[in-house]
Coordinates of C-alpha atoms in Angstrom, one line a residue:
M1 CA 0.1 -0.1 0.1
E2 CA 2.9 2.4 0.8
Q3 CA 4.6 1.8 -2.5
A4 CA 1.3 2.5 -4.3
V5 CA 0.9 5.8 -2.5
T6 CA 4.9 6.8 -3.2
I7 CA 4.0 5.9 -7.0
L8 CA 1.1 7.9 -7.0
K9 CA 2.7 11.0 -5.6
Q10 CA 5.5 10.9 -8.1
I11 CA 3.1 10.6 -10.8
S12 CA 1.4 13.5 -9.1
G13 CA 4.3 15.7 -8.5
F14 CA 5.4 15.0 -12.1
L15 CA 2.0 15.9 -13.7
W16 CA 1.5 18.9 -11.6
G17 CA 5.0 20.1 -12.3
W18 CA 6.1 21.3 -15.8
P19 CA 3.2 19.7 -18.0
A20 CA 0.6 21.5 -16.4
L21 CA 2.6 24.9 -16.4
I22 CA 3.0 24.5 -20.1
L23 CA -0.5 23.3 -20.7
I24 CA -2.0 26.1 -18.4
A25 CA -0.1 28.5 -19.7
G26 CA -0.2 27.4 -23.6
T27 CA -4.0 27.3 -23.0
G28 CA -3.9 30.9 -21.8
I29 CA -1.6 32.1 -24.6
Y30 CA -3.8 30.3 -27.2
L31 CA -7.3 31.8 -26.1
T32 CA -5.6 35.3 -26.1
L33 CA -4.3 35.1 -29.7
I34 CA -7.7 33.4 -30.8
L35 CA -9.7 36.1 -29.3
R36 CA -7.6 38.9 -30.4
F37 CA -6.3 40.1 -27.4
L38 CA -9.9 40.4 -25.8
P39 CA -8.9 40.1 -22.3
L40 CA -6.3 42.8 -22.6
R41 CA -8.7 45.2 -24.6
Q42 CA -11.3 44.7 -22.1
L43 CA -9.0 44.9 -18.8
G44 CA -10.3 48.9 -18.4
F45 CA -13.9 48.0 -18.9
G46 CA -13.4 45.2 -16.4
F47 CA -11.9 47.5 -13.7
K48 CA -14.4 50.2 -14.2
Q49 CA -17.3 47.5 -13.6
M50 CA -15.4 46.4 -10.6
F51 CA -14.4 49.7 -8.8
G52 CA -16.6 52.0 -10.5
P53 CA -19.9 53.6 -9.1
Q54 CA -22.9 51.3 -8.7
T55 CA -25.4 52.0 -11.6
G56 CA -28.2 50.6 -13.2
V57 CA -30.8 48.1 -12.1
A58 CA -30.8 46.4 -8.7
P59 CA -30.3 42.4 -8.8
S60 CA -33.6 42.0 -7.1
A61 CA -35.5 44.0 -9.9
L62 CA -34.2 41.3 -12.3
A63 CA -36.2 38.6 -10.7
P64 CA -39.8 38.0 -11.6
P65 CA -42.6 39.5 -9.6
W66 CA -43.7 36.6 -7.9
L67 CA -40.4 35.8 -6.6
R68 CA -39.5 39.2 -5.4
P69 CA -41.4 39.0 -1.9
S70 CA -39.4 35.6 -1.2
L71 CA -35.6 37.1 -2.0
P72 CA -35.1 38.8 1.5
L73 CA -36.3 35.4 3.4
S74 CA -34.1 33.4 1.1
A75 CA -31.0 35.3 2.1
Q76 CA -32.2 35.1 6.0
V77 CA -32.5 31.3 5.5
T78 CA -29.1 31.1 3.7
S79 CA -27.3 32.8 6.6
W80 CA -29.1 30.6 9.3
A81 CA -27.6 27.6 7.7
L82 CA -23.9 28.7 7.9
P83 CA -22.1 27.7 11.0
P84 CA -21.0 30.7 13.4
P85 CA -17.5 31.7 12.8
S86 CA -16.1 30.4 16.1
T87 CA -17.4 26.8 14.9
P88 CA -14.5 24.7 13.7
V89 CA -14.8 23.6 10.0
V90 CA -12.9 20.3 10.4
P91 CA -13.1 18.4 13.6
E92 CA -9.7 18.4 15.9
H93 CA -9.6 14.3 15.5
W94 CA -9.2 15.0 11.6
C95 CA -6.3 17.2 11.5
G96 CA -4.5 15.5 14.7
C97 CA -4.2 18.6 16.3
G98 CA -6.3 17.8 19.6

């Protein structure tokens, strides 16, 4: 079993090394060329959208009329389902720290 884990770690280390870097960078360069540098041409627009003044229609106005009254309720229900910040996400016996 330990030998299998060692072999898989070696394969994983190799695949996530140079081959992954070449594939990820190559894909980015290929798409940039095919799209005629669209990401670079639209960079200013993207920053304006992220950091500029908020204008336009509120997201709740985009919802159909029959769904609008339930939007605030759905936000509350979602926040109820989240654990409080003090709750550990991973039990202590999983990480070996307790």
